[in-house]
Short mmCIF file of C-alpha atoms in Angstrom, two decimals:
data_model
loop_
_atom_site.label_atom_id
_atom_site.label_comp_id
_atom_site.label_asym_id
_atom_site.label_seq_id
_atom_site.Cartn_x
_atom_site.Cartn_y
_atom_site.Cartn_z
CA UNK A 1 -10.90 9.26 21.00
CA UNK A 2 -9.65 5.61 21.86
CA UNK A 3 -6.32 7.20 22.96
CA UNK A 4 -7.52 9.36 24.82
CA UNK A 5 -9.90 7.06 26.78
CA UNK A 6 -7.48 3.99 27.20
CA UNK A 7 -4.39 3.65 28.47
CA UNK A 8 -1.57 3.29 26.24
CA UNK A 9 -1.08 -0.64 26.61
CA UNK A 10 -4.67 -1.50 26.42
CA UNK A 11 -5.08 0.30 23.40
CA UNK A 12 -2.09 -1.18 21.64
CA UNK A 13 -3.21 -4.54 22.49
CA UNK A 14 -7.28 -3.93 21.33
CA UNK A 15 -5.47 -2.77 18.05
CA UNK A 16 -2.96 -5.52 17.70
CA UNK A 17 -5.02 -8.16 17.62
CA UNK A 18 -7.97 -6.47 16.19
CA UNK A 19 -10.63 -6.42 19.27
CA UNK A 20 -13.90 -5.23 18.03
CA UNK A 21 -13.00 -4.45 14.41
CA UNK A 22 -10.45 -1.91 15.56
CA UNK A 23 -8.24 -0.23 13.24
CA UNK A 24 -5.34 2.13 14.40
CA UNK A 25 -6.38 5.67 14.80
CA UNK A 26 -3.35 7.71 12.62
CA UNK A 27 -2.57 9.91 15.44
CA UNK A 28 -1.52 7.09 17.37
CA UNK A 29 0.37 4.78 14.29
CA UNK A 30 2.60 8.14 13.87
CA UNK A 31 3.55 8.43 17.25
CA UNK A 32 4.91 4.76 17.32
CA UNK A 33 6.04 5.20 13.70
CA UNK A 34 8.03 7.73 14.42
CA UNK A 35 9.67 6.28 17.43
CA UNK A 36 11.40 3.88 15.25
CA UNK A 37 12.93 6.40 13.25
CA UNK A 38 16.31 8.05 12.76
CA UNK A 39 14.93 11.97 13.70
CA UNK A 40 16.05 12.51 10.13
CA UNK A 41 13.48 10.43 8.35
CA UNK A 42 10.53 11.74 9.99
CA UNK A 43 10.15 14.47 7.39
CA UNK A 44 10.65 12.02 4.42
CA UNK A 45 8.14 9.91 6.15
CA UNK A 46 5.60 12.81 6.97
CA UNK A 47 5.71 13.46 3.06
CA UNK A 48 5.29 10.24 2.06
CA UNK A 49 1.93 10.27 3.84
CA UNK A 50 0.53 13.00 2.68
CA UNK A 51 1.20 12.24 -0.85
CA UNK A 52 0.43 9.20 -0.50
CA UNK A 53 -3.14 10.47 0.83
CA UNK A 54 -3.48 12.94 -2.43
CA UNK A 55 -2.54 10.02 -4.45
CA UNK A 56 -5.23 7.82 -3.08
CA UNK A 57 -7.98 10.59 -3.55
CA UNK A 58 -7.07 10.55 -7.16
CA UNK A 59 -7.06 7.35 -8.04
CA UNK A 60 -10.08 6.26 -6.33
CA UNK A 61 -7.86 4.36 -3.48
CA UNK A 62 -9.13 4.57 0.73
CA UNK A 63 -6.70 7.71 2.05
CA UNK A 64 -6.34 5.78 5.34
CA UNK A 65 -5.56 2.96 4.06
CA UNK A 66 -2.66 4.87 1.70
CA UNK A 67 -1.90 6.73 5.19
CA UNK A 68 -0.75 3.89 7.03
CA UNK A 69 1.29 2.57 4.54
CA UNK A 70 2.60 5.80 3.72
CA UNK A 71 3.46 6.01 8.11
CA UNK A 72 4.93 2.39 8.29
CA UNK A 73 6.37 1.74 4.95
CA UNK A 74 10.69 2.93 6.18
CA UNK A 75 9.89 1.66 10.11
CA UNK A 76 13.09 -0.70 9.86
CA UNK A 77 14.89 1.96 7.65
CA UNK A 78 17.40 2.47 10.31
CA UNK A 79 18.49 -0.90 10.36
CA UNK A 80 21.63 -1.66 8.64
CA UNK A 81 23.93 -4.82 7.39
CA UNK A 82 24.01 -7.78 9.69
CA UNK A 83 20.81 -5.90 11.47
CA UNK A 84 18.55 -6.09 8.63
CA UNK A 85 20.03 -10.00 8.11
CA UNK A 86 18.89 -10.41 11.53
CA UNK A 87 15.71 -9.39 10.93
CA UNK A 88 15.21 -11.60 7.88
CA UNK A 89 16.19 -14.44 10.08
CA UNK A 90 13.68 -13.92 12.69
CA UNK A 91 10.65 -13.47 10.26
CA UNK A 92 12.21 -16.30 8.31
CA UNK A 93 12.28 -14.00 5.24
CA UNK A 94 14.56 -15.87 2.66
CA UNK A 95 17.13 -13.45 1.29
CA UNK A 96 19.17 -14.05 -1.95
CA UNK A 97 23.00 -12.70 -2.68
CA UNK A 98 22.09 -9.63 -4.15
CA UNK A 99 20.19 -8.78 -1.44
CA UNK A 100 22.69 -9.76 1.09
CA UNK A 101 25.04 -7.36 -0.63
CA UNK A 102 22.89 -4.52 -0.77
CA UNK A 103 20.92 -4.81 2.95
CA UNK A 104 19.26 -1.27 2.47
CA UNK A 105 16.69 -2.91 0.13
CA UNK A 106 15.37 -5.19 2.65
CA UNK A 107 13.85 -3.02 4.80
CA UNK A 108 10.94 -3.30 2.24
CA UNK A 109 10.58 -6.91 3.13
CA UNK A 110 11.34 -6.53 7.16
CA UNK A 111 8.91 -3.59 7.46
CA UNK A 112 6.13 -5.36 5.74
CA UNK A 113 6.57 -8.06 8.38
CA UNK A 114 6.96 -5.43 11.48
CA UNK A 115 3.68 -4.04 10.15
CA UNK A 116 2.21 -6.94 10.09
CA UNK A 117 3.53 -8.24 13.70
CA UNK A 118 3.12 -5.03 15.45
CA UNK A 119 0.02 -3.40 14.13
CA UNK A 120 -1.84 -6.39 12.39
CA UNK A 121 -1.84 -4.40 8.80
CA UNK A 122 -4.30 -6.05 6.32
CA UNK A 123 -1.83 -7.93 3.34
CA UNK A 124 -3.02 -5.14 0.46
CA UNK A 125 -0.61 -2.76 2.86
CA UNK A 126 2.15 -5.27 4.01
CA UNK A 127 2.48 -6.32 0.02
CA UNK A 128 2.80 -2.11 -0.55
CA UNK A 129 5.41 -1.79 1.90
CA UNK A 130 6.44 -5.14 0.32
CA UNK A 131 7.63 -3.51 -3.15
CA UNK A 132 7.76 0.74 -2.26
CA UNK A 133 11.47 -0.05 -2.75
CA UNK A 134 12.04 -2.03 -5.76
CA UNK A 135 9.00 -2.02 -7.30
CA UNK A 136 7.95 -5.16 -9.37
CA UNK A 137 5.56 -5.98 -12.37
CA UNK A 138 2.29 -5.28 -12.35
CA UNK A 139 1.74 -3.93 -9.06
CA UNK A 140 -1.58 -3.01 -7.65
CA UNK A 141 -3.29 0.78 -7.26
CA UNK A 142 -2.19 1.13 -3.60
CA UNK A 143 1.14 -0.47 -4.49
CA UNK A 144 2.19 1.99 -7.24
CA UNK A 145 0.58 5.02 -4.88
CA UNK A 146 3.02 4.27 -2.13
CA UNK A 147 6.26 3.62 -4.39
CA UNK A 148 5.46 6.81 -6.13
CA UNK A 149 4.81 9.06 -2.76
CA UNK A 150 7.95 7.64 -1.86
CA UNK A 151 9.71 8.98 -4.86
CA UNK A 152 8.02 12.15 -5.17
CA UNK A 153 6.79 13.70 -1.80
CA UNK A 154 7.74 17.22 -1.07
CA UNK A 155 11.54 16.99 0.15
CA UNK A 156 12.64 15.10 -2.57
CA UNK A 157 14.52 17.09 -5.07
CA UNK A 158 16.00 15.86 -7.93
CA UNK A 159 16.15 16.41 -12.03
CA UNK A 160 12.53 15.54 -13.76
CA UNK A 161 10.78 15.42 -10.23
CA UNK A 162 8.56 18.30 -11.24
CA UNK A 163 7.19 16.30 -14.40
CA UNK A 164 7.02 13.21 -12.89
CA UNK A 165 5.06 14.56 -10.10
CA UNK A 166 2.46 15.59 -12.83
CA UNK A 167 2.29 12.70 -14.45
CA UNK A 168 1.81 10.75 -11.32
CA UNK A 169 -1.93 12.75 -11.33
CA UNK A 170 -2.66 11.75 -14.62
CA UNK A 171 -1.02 8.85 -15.64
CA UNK A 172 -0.22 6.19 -13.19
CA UNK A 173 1.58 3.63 -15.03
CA UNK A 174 3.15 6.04 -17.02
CA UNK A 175 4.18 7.38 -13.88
CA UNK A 176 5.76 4.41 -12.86
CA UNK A 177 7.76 4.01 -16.32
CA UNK A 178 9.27 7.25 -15.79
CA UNK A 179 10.46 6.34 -12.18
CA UNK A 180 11.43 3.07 -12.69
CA UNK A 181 13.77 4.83 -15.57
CA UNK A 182 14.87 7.55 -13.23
CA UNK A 183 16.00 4.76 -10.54
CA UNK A 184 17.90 2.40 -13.02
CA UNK A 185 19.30 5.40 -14.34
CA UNK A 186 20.73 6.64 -10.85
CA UNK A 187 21.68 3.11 -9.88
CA UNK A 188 23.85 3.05 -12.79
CA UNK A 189 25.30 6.81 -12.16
CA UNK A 190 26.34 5.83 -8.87
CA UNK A 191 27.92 2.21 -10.14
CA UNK A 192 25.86 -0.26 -7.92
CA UNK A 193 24.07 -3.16 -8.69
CA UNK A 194 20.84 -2.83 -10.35
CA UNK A 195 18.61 -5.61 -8.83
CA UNK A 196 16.45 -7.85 -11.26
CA UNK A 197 12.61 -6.51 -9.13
CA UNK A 198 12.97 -3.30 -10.62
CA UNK A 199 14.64 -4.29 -13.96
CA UNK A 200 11.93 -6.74 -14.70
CA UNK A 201 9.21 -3.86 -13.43
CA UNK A 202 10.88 -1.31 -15.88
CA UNK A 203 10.62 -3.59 -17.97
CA UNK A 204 6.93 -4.70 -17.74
CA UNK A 205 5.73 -0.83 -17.33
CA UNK A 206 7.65 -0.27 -20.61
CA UNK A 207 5.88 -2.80 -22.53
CA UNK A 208 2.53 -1.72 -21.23
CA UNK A 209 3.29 1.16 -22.39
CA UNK A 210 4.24 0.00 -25.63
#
């Protein structure tokens, strides 16, 4: 394989910048994935992929394409408070005051632009890693695949997660209603500040529903 062949830094380099059509092999994206993670996440992070593979099969979407999002999408999860701000500042990413007072959200919006910077992701996977947190309205196939694996892969465990794994196999957007409900409703249990992305996505699902 082309890690196996190439040194390390060669090969990094040939796949940031593309050289002869390369794309990452997954072996090789987990390994620096997973260097960027709190040892804690890497579990969260190994489920996310492989539901986010299943998902992909199902609903007719590439499963290395899911993969990689599904590998990158929580790589500045570890971040916190004036280090995610930091972040926004260097890839000029405009934050507003809701998301200045709840920094965990933006390491959507930071890891869609470390993806992008360090491994050249195409912008269908930067966008998914874009919204896997908030969600938003009418978001694409691979979108909706990687917010859902992120709500339902194996070591999550919480009330309804059985039927809303289900319906994420048979009914995407009706998937997406149902989590978008279960996330407002949690938000509200736990007395923080619901933020307007995935109001105005609960919203929209709703009404497609409707």
């Amino acid at each position: 394989s082309g890690t196996e062949l190439l040194y390390p830094a060669v090969y990094a380099e040939i796949v940031r910048n593309r050289f002869y059509g390369a794309q990452p092999e997954l072996s090789w994206l987990r390994e620096k994935a997973y260097a960027c993670l709190e040892p804690g996440r890497i579990a969260h992070v190994v489920g996310c992929e492989s539901e986010a593979v299943m998902l992909a099969k199902t609903w007719g979407e590439d499963p290395d394409t899911a993969a990689t999002a599904g590998i990158l999408h929580d790589i500045t999860k570890k971040f916190r408070g004036e280090e995610q701000l930091n972040l926004c500042r260097k890839y000029g990413i405009v934050y507003d005051e809701a998301e200045e007072r709840n920094t965990a959200i933006l390491h959507a919006r930071t890891g869609a632009a470390v993806a992008r910077e360090l491994f050249h992701v195409s912008p269908e996977i930067q966008e998914a890693i874009r919204w896997h947190t908030t969600g938003k309205p009418d978001m694409t196939t691979l979108e909706k695949i990687l917010y859902l694996a992120d709500f339902i892969e194996p070591t999550r465990d919480f009330p309804g997660l059985d039927e809303l794994r289900k319906l994420a196999y048979k009914d995407l957007d009706g998937a997406m209603a149902l989590a978008l409900s279960m996330c407002l409703g949690d938000i509200r249990r736990r007395g923080r500040e619901v933020y307007k992305d995935t109001l105005d996505a609960y919203r929209w699902y709703c009404e497609e529903r409707d």
